[in-house]
Short mmCIF file of C-alpha atoms in Angstrom, two decimals:
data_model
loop_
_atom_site.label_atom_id
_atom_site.label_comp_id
_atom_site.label_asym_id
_atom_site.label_seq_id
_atom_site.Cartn_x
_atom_site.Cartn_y
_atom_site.Cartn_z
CA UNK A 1 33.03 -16.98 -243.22
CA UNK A 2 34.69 -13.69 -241.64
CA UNK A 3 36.63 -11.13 -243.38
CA UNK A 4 39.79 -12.45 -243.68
CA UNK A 5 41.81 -8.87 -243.33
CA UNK A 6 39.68 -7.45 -240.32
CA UNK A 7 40.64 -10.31 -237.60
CA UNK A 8 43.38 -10.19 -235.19
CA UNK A 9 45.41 -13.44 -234.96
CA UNK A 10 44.82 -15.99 -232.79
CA UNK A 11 47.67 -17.02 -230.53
CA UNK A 12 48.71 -20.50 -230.57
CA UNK A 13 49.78 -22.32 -227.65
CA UNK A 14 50.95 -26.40 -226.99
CA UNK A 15 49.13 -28.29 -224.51
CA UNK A 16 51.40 -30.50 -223.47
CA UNK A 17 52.09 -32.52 -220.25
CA UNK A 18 55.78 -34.14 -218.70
CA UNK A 19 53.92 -37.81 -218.80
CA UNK A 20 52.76 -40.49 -220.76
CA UNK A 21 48.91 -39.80 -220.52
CA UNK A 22 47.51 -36.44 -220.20
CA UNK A 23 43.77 -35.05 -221.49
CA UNK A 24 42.86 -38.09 -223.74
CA UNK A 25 43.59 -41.30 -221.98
CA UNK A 26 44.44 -44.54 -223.94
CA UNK A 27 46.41 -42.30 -226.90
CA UNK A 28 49.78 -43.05 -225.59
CA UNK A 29 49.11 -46.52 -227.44
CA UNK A 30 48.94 -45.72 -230.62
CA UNK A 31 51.50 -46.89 -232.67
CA UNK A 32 52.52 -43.45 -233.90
CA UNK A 33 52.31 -41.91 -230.34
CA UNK A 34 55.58 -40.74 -228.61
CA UNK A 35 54.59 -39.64 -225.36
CA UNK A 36 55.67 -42.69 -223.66
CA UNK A 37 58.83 -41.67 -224.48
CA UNK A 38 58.17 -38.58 -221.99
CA UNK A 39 61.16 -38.59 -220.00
CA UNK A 40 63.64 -38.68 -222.78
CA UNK A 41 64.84 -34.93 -223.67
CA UNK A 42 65.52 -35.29 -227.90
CA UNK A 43 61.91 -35.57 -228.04
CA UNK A 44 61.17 -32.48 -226.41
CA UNK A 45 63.62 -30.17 -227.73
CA UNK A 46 62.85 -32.27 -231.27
CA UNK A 47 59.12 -30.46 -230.25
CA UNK A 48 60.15 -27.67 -229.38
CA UNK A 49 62.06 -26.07 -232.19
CA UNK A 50 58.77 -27.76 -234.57
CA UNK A 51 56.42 -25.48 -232.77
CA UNK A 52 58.70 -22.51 -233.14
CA UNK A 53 59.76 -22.78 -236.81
CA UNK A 54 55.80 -22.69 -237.40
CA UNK A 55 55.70 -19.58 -235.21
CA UNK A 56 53.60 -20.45 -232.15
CA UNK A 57 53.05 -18.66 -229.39
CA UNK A 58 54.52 -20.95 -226.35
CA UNK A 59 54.71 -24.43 -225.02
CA UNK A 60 52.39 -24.63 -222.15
CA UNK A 61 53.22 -27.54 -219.55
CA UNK A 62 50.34 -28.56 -217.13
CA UNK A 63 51.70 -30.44 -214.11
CA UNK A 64 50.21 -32.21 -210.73
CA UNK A 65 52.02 -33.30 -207.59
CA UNK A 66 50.17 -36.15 -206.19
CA UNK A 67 47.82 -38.92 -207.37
CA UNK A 68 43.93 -38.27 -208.68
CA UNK A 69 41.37 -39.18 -206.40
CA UNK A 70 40.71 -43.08 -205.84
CA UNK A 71 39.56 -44.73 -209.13
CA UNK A 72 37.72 -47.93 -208.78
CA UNK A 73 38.48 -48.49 -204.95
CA UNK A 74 42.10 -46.89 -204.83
CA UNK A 75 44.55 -45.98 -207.28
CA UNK A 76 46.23 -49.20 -208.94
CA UNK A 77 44.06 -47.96 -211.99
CA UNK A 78 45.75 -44.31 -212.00
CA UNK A 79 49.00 -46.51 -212.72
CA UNK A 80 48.09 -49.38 -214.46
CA UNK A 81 46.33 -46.57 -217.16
CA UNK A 82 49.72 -43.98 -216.47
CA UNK A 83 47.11 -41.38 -215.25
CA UNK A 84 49.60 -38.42 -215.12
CA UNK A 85 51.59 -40.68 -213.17
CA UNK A 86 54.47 -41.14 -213.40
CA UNK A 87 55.12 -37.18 -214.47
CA UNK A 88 57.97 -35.30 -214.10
CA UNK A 89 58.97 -31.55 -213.05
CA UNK A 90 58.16 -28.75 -215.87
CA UNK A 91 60.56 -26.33 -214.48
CA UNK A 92 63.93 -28.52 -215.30
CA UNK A 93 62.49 -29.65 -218.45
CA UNK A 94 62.01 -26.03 -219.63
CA UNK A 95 65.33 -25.05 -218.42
CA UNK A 96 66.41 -27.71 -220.93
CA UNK A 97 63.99 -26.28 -223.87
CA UNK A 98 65.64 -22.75 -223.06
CA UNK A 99 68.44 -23.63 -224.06
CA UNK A 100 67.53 -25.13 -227.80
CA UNK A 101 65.04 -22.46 -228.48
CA UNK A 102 64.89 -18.66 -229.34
CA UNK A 103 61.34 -17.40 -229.51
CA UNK A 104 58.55 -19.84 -228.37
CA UNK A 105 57.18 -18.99 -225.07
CA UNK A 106 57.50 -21.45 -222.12
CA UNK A 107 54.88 -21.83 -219.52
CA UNK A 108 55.22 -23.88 -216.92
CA UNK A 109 52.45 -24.88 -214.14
CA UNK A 110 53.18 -24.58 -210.77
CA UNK A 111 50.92 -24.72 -207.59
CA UNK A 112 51.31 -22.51 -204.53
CA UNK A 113 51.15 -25.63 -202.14
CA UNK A 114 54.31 -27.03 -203.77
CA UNK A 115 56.98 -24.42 -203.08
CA UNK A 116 57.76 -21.71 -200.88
CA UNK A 117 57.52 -18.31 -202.82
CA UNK A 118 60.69 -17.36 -201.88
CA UNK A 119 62.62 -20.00 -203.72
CA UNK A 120 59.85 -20.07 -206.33
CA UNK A 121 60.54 -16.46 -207.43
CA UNK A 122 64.47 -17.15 -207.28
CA UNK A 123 63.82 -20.28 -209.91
CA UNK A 124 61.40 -17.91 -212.12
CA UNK A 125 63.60 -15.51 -212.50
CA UNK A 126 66.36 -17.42 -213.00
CA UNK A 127 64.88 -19.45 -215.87
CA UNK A 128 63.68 -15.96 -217.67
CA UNK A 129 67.31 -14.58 -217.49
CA UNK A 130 68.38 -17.50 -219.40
CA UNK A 131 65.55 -17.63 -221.60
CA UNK A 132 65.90 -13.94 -222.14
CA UNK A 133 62.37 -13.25 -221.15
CA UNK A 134 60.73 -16.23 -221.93
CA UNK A 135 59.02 -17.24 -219.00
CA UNK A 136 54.76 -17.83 -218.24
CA UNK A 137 53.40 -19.53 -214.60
CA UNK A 138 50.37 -20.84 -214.68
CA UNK A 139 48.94 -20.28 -211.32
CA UNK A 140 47.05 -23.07 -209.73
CA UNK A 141 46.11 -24.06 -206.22
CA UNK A 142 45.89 -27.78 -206.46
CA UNK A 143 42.51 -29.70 -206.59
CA UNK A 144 44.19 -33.15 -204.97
CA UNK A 145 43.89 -33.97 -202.18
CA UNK A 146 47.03 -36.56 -202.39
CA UNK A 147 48.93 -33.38 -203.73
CA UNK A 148 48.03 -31.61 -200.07
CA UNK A 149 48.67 -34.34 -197.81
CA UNK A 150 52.35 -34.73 -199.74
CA UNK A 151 53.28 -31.08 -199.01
CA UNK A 152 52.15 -31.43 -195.33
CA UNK A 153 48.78 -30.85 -195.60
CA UNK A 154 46.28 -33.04 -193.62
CA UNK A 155 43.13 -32.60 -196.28
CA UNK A 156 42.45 -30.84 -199.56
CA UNK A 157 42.29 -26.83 -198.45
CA UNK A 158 38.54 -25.87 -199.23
CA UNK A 159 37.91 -24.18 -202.55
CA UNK A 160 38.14 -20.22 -201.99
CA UNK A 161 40.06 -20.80 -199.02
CA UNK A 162 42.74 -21.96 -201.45
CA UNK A 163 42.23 -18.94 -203.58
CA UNK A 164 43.08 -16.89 -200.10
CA UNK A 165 46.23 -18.74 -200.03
CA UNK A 166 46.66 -18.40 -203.86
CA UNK A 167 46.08 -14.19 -203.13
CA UNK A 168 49.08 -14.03 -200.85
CA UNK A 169 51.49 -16.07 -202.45
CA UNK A 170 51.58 -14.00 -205.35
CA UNK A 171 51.70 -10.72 -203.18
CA UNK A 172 55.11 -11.96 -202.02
CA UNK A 173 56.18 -12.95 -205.31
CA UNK A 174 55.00 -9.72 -206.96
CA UNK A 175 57.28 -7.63 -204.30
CA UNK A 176 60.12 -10.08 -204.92
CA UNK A 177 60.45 -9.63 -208.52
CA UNK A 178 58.78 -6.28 -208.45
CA UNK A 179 60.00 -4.33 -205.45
CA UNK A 180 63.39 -5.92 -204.25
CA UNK A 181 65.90 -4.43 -206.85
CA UNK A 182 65.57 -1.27 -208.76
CA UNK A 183 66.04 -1.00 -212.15
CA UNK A 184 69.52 0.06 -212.33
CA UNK A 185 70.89 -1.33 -208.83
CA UNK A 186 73.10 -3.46 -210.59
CA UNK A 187 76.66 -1.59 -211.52
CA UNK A 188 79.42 -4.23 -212.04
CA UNK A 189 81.87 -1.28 -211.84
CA UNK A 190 85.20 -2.98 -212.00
CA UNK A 191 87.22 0.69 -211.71
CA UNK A 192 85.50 1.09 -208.27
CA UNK A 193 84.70 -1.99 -207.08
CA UNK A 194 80.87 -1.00 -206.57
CA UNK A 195 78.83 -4.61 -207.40
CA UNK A 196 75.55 -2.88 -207.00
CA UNK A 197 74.27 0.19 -205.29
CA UNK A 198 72.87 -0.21 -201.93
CA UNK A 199 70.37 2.51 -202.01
CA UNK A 200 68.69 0.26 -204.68
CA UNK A 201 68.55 -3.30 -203.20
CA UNK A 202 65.54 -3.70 -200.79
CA UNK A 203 64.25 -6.62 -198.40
CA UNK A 204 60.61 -7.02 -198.54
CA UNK A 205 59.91 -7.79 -194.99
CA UNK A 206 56.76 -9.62 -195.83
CA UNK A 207 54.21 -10.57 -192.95
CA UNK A 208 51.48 -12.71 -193.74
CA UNK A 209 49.12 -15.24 -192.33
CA UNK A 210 50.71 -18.15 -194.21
CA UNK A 211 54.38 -16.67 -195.33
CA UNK A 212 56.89 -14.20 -193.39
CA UNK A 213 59.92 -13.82 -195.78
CA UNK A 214 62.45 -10.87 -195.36
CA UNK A 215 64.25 -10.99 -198.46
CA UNK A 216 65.87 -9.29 -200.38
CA UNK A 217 64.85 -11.60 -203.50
CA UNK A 218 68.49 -13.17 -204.37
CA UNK A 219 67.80 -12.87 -208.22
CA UNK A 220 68.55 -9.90 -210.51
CA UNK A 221 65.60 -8.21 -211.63
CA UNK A 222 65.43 -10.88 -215.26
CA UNK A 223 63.78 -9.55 -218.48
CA UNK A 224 60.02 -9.39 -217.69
CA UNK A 225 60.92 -9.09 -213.85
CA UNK A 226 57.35 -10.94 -212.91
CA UNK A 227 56.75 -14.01 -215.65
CA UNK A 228 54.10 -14.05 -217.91
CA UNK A 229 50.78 -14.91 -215.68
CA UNK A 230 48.03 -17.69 -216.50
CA UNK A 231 45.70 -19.05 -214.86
CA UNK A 232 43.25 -21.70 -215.48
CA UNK A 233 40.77 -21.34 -212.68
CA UNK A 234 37.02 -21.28 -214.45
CA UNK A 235 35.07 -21.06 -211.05
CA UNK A 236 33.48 -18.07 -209.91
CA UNK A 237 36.39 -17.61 -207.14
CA UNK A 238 39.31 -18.75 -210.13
CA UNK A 239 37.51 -16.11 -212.47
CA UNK A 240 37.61 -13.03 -210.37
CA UNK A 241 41.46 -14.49 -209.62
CA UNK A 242 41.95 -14.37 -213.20
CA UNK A 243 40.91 -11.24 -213.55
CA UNK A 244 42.81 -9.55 -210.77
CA UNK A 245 46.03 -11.30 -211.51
CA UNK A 246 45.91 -12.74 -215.39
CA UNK A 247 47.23 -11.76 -218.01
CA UNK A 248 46.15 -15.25 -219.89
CA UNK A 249 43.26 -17.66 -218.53
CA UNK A 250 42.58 -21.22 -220.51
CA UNK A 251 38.78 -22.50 -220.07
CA UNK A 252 37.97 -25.95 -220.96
CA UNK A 253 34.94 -24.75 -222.98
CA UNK A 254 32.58 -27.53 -224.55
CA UNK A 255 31.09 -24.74 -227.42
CA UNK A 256 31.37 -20.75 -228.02
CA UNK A 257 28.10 -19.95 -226.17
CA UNK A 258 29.94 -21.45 -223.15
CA UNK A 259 33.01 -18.94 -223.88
CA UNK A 260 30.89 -15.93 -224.40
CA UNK A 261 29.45 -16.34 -221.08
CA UNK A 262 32.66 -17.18 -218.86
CA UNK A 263 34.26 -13.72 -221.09
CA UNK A 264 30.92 -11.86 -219.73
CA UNK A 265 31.61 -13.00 -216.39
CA UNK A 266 35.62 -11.96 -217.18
CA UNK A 267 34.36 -8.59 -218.14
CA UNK A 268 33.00 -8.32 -214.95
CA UNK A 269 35.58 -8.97 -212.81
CA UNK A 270 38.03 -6.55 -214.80
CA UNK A 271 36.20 -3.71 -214.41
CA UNK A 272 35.89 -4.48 -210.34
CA UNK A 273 40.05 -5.09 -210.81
CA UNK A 274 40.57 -2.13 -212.33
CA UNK A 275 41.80 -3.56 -215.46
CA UNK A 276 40.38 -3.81 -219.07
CA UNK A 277 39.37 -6.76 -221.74
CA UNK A 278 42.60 -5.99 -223.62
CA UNK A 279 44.26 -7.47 -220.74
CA UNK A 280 43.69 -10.32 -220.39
CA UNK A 281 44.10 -13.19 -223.17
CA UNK A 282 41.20 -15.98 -223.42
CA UNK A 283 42.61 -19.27 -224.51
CA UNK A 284 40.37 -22.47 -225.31
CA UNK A 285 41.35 -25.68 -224.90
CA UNK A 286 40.73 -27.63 -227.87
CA UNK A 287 41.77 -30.37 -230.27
CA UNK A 288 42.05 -30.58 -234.03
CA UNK A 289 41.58 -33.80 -236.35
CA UNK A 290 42.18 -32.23 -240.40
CA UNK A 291 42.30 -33.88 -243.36
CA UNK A 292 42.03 -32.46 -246.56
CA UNK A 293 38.73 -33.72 -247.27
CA UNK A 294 35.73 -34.14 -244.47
CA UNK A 295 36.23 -37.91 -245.27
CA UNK A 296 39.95 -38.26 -244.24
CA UNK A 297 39.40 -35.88 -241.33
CA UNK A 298 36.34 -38.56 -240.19
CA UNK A 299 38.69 -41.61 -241.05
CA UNK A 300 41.92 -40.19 -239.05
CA UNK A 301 39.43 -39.22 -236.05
CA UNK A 302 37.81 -43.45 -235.92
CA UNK A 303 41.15 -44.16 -235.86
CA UNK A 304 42.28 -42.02 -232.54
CA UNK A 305 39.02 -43.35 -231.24
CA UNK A 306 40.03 -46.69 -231.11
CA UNK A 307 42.83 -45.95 -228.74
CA UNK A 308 40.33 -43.37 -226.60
CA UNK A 309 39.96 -45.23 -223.25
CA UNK A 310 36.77 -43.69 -221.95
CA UNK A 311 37.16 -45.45 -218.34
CA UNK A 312 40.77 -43.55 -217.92
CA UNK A 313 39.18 -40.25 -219.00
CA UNK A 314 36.67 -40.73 -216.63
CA UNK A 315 39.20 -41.60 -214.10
CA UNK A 316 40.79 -37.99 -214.46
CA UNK A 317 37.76 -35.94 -214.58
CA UNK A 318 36.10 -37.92 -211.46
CA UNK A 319 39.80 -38.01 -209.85
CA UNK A 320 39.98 -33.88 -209.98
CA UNK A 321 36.40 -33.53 -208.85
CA UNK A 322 37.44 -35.92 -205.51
CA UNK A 323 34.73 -38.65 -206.46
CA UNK A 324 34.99 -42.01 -207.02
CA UNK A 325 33.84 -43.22 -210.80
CA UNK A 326 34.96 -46.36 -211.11
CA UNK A 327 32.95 -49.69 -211.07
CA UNK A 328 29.81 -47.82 -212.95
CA UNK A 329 28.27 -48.31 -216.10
CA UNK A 330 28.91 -45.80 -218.43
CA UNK A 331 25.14 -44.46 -218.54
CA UNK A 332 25.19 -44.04 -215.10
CA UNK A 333 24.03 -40.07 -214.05
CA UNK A 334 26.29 -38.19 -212.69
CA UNK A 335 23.92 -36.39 -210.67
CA UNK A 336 23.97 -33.10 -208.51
CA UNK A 337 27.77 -32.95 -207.42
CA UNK A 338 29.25 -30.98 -204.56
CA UNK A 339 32.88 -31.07 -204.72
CA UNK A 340 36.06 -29.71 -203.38
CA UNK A 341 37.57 -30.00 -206.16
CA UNK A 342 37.56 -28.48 -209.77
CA UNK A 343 34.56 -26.45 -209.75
CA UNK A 344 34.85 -25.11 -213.01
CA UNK A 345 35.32 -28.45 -214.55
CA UNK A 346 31.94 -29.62 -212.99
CA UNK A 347 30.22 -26.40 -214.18
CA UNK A 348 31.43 -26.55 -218.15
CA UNK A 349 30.28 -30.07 -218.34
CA UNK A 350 27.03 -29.70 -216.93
CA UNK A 351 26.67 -26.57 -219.83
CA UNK A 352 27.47 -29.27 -222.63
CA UNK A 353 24.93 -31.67 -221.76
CA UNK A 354 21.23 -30.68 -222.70
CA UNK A 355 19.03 -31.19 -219.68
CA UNK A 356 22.21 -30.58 -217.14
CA UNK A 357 22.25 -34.49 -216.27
CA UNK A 358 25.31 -36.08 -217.67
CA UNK A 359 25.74 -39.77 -217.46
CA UNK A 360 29.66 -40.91 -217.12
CA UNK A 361 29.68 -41.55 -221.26
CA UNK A 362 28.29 -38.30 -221.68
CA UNK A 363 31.17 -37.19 -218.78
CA UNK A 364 33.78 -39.18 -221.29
CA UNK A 365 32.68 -37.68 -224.25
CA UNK A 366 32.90 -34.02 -223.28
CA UNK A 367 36.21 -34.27 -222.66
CA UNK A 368 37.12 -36.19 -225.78
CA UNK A 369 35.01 -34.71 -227.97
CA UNK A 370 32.97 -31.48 -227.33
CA UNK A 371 36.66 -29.90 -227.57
CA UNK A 372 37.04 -31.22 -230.66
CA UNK A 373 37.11 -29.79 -233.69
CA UNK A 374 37.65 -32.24 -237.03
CA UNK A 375 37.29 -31.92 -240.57
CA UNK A 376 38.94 -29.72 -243.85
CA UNK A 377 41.16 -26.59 -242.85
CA UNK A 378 38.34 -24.52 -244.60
CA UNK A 379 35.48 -25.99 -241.89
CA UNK A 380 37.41 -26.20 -238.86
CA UNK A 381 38.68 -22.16 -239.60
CA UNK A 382 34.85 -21.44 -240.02
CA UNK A 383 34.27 -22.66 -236.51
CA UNK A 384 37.48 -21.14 -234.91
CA UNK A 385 36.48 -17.68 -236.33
CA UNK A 386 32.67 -18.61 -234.29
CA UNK A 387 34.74 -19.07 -231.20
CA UNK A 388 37.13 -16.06 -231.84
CA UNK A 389 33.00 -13.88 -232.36
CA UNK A 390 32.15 -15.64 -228.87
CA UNK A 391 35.84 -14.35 -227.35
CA UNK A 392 38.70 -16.48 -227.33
CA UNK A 393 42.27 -14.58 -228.20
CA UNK A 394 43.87 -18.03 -228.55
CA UNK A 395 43.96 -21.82 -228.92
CA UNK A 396 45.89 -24.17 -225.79
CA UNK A 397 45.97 -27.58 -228.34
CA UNK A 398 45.83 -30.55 -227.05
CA UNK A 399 47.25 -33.40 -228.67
CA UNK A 400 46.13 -37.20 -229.06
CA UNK A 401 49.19 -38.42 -230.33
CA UNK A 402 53.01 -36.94 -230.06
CA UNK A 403 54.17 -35.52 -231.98
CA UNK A 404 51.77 -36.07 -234.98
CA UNK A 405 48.98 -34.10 -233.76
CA UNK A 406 51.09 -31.09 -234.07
CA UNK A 407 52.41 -32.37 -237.58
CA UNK A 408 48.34 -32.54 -238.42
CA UNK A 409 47.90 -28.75 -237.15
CA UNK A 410 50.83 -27.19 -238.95
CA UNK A 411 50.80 -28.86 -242.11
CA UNK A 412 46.78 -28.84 -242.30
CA UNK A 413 45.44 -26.06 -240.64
CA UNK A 414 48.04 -23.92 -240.35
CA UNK A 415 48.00 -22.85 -243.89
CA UNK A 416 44.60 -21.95 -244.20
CA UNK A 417 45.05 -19.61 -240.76
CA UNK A 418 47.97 -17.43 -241.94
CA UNK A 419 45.97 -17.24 -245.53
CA UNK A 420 42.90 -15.60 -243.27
CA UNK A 421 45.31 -13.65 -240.84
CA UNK A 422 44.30 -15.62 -238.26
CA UNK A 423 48.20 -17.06 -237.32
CA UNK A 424 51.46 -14.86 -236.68
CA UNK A 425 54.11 -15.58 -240.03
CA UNK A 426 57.11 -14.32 -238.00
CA UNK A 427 57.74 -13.38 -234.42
CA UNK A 428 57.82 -9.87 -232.88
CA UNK A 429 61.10 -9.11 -231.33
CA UNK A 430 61.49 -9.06 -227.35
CA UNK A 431 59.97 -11.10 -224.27
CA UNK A 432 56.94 -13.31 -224.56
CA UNK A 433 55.23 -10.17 -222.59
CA UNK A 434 55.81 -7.72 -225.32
CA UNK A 435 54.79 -10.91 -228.10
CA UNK A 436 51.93 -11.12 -226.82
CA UNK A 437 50.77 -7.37 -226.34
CA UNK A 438 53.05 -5.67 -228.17
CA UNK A 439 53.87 -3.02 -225.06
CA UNK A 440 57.04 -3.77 -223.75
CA UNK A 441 58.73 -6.47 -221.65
CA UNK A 442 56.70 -5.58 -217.67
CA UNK A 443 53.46 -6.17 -216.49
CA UNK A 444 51.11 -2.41 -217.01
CA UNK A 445 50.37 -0.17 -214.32
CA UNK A 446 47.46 -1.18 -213.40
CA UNK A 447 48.12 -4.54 -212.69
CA UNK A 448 48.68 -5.41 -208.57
CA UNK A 449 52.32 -5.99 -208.87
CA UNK A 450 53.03 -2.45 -210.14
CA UNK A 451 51.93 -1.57 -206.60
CA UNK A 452 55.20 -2.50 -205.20
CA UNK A 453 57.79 -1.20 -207.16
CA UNK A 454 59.62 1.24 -205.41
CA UNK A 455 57.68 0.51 -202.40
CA UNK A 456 60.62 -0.67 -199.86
CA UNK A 457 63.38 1.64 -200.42
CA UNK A 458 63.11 2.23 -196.70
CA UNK A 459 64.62 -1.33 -196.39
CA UNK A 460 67.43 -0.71 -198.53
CA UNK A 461 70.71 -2.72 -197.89
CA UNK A 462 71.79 1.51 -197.77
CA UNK A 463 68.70 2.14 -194.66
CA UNK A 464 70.84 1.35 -191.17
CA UNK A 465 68.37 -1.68 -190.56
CA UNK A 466 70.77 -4.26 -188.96
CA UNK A 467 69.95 -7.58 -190.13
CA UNK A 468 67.74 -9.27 -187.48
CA UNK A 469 67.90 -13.27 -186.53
CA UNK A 470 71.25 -13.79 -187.42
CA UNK A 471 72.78 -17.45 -186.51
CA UNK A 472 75.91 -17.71 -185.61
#
C-alpha cells in the first residue's frame, strides 16, 4: 500500500455510450439496468449532475456511425443483441448536459470520416461557448467499414492511411479555432458601430489533399479555443498520433505491465513530438464491482455475470477487427489475425493471454473481465495505486448496469480514494483544460496548433484580398 500523501489524484472519467449496449453486452437486461432507456434525456442529465456532485472529471461519450462487421453471416445479430445499434448523436446530447451542469467535463467522440472540419469546428466551438469551456473530442478515424461506405466511402480506408487523413483534418481544425480570430477581434462597440476589427479576423485558405476550406471559421474564438483532445488509438500509428496531438489517450489495458509498456512507447513518441510526459494524460479503461467485504463484491459480480452475453461481446470485438465470429465454439483459436481494423485492440488481447493464442472465450473474457477490478474499497485501491506505479493518470469507467455501477463507485470506492488522495474533493475553477493541468484555459506552446496562431493575418478581412468564387 502507497503513501497515501505523496500520490497525485487520479482523474475520473464516465464511460458511457448514447445506446442500449455498449462494452459488456447482455447488461442492458438486468433488472436494475437503465440504459435501455438511452434515448430519454432525465436519465442523462439525472447522470450527469451524480457524477459531478461526486467531483469527476468528465463524461466521456464513445460513438460509431455504421454497423460492426457481419456477425454470424450478416448483421440481424448486431440488432437482435442492440450492438451499439440503435445509438444516437453525442454532440446534441451534450448540448443538452451543458445546459444542467457546471463543472464535469464533456467529451464527445467524433470521427473525421463523419463531418467536414469546417462545420465540425463551428459545432465545437459552439458547444464550449455554452458550456463555458467544457468541451473534449475524442479523435477517431473509424474502424467500420459500414461507417465508410455510409459517408461515401467505397471500403474501410487502410489503417495509417486513415491516420494521414486523421493528420490533416485536425490541421484545418487547429487553424480554425487557432488562427482565424485573434484574441481581441471581437469589439461590440455600440458608440461606433465597430462589430469586430478587421485587421483581426483571418480566412485560413487551407489546401490539402482531402480538404480545401477558405474560411474564416464563423465561430468566436470560445473558452479553450481548440477542445480538450483524446484519443484512443493504441496502435503503433494511433500512439505516435497520440502523442503528437493528445492531450488524453484511453488504452484498453488487460493488466499494468501492459500500461507500462504502451506509456514507454508514449514516452517515445513525445520526445520525437517535441512534447513531454506531463502532457499527455493516460486513462485506463476499467470496471469496478465493490462491496464492503470480498464476499459481497464476489456475490454482486455472479450476479452481473449472469446477464454477460459472451456471444454479443464477441460480436463487438470480432465486428471492430472486420472478422466474422459468429457460428464458433467458444474455444475456438483465434489465431494469427491481420486486420484493417482495430489494431490496438488485437494487440492488448493477444498481451493478456499467456502463450499469445486466445480462443473466442478467452477473446470474451478479456473484455469482460481482465478490465475488471472487484472486491473491498481497500483491495481494489491497492491495485489502482499498481496501475497508477505502471502509469495511468486516470480511470475511463465503464459501467455494467446504469446507473448503479456509478452508485457502486461513489458510494464504495470513492471514499476510500479521497481518504488516500487519490480523488479531487472539489473542482478547480476554469475550463476542463486548466482542471485538468492546472495552466490555463489553451492548449501549450508546444503543441501543433500553437503553430498557427497569428499565422494568417495576411488574409485578414482588413488585407485587400477580394473574396474569390462568389455566386451570384
Amino acid at each position: 500500500m502507497g503513501t497515501f500523501d505523496q500520490r497525485p489524484r487520479l482523474l475520473l472519467s464516465a464511460f458511457l455510450m448514447n445506446t442500449s449496449s455498449h462494452i459488456l453486452g447482455g447488461m442492458w437486461r438486468h433488472p436494475q439496468a437503465q440504459q435501455h432507456r438511452f434515448h430519454e434525456l432525465a436519465p442523462w442529465v439525472d447522470l450527469a449532475r451524480k457524477l459531478e456532485d461526486a467531483k469527476f472529471d468528465a463524461m466521456f461519450f464513445a460513438d460509431v456511425v455504421g454497423l460492426y462487421g457481419d456477425h454470424e453471416g450478416g448483421w440481424a445479430s448486431h440488432v437482435r443483441k442492440g450492438l451499439q445499434v440503435p445509438s444516437h448523436d453525442p454532440l446534441v446530447l451534450l448540448s443538452a448536459l451543458a445546459a444542467g451542469t457546471g463543472q464535469i467535463g464533456l467529451a464527445m467522440t467524433s470521427s473525421v470520416i463523419q463531418a467536414h472540419p469546417f462545420q465540425f469546428a463551428r459545432q465545437l466551438s459552439t458547444l464550449d461557448h455554452l458550456s463555458n469551456g467544457r468541451v473534449a473530442w475524442n479523435i477517431v478515424t473509424s474502424v467500420l467499414e459500414n461507417a465508410h461506405r455510409n459517408f461515401g466511402g467505397a471500403s474501410l480506408v487502410a489503417h495509417d492511411d486513415r491516420y494521414s487523413w486523421a493528420e490533416e483534418y485536425v490541421e484545418a481544425a487547429y487553424k480554425l479555432w487557432e488562427g482565424s480570430w485573434a484574441d481581441d477581434a471581437l469589439l461590440a462597440d455600440k458608440a461606433n458601430g465597430i462589430y469586430a476589427d478587421p485587421d483581426k479576423v483571418s480566412k485560413i485558405n487551407h489546401r490539402g489533399q482531402i480538404y480545401s476550406i477558405d474560411g474564416p471559421h464563423l465561430a468566436v474564438p470560445s473558452t479553450q479555443r481548440t477542445p480538450f483532445l483524446f484519443q484512443a488509438g493504441s496502435s503503433p500509428r494511433g500512439t505516435q498520433f497520440a502523442a503528437t496531438h493528445a492531450e488524453a489517450t484511453f488504452l484498453f489495458a488487460p493488466h499494468p505491465q501492459y500500461v507500462a509498456k504502451k506509456v514507454a512507447q508514449l514516452d517515445t513518441n513525445l520526445q520525437a513530438a517535441g512534447r513531454r510526459r506531463q502532457d499527455l494524460k493516460v486513462f485506463a479503461g476499467l470496471s469496478f464491482v465493490v462491496g464492503s467485504t470480498e464476499a459481497e463484491a464476489k456475490a454482486l459480480e455472479a450476479e452481473y455475470d449472469q446477464y454477460l452475453d459472451p456471444h454479443a461481446i464477441i460480436a463487438h470485438i470480432g465486428g471492430g477487427l472486420g472478422i466474422d465470429l459468429g457460428g464458433l465454439e467458444l474455444d475456438t483459436p483465434l489465431g494469427q489475425v491481420q486486420t484493417e481494423g482495430a489494431q490496438g485492440v488485437l494487440e492488448a488481447v493477444l498481451a493478456s493471454t499467456p502463450g499469445g493464442n486466445p480462443t473466442l472465450r478467452d477473446l470474451a473474457h478479456y473484455r469482460a473481465k481482465a478490465q475488471q477490478l472487484v472486491g473491498t474499497p481497500e483491495q481494489i485501491a491497492d491495485q489502482l495505486e499498481q496501475w497508477q506505479d505502471a502509469g495511468i493518470d486516470g480511470l475511463n469507467i465503464m459501467n455494467h448496469v446504469l446507473p448503479g455501477s456509478y452508485d457502486n463507485f461513489i458510494d464504495g470506492l470513492l471514499p476510500e480514494l479521497r481518504r488516500r488522495g487519490l480523488a479531487q474533493t472539489q473542482y478547480t475553477p476554469g475550463s476542463l483544460r486548466h482542471k485538468v493541468f492546472g495552466r490555463g484555459d489553451r492548449l501549450p506552446s508546444n503543441h501543433p496548433a500553437a503553430a498557427f496562431r497569428g499565422a494568417f493575418t495576411h488574409s485578414s478581412a482588413a488585407s485587400g484580398q477580394p473574396e474569390q468564387n462568389l455566386v451570384p
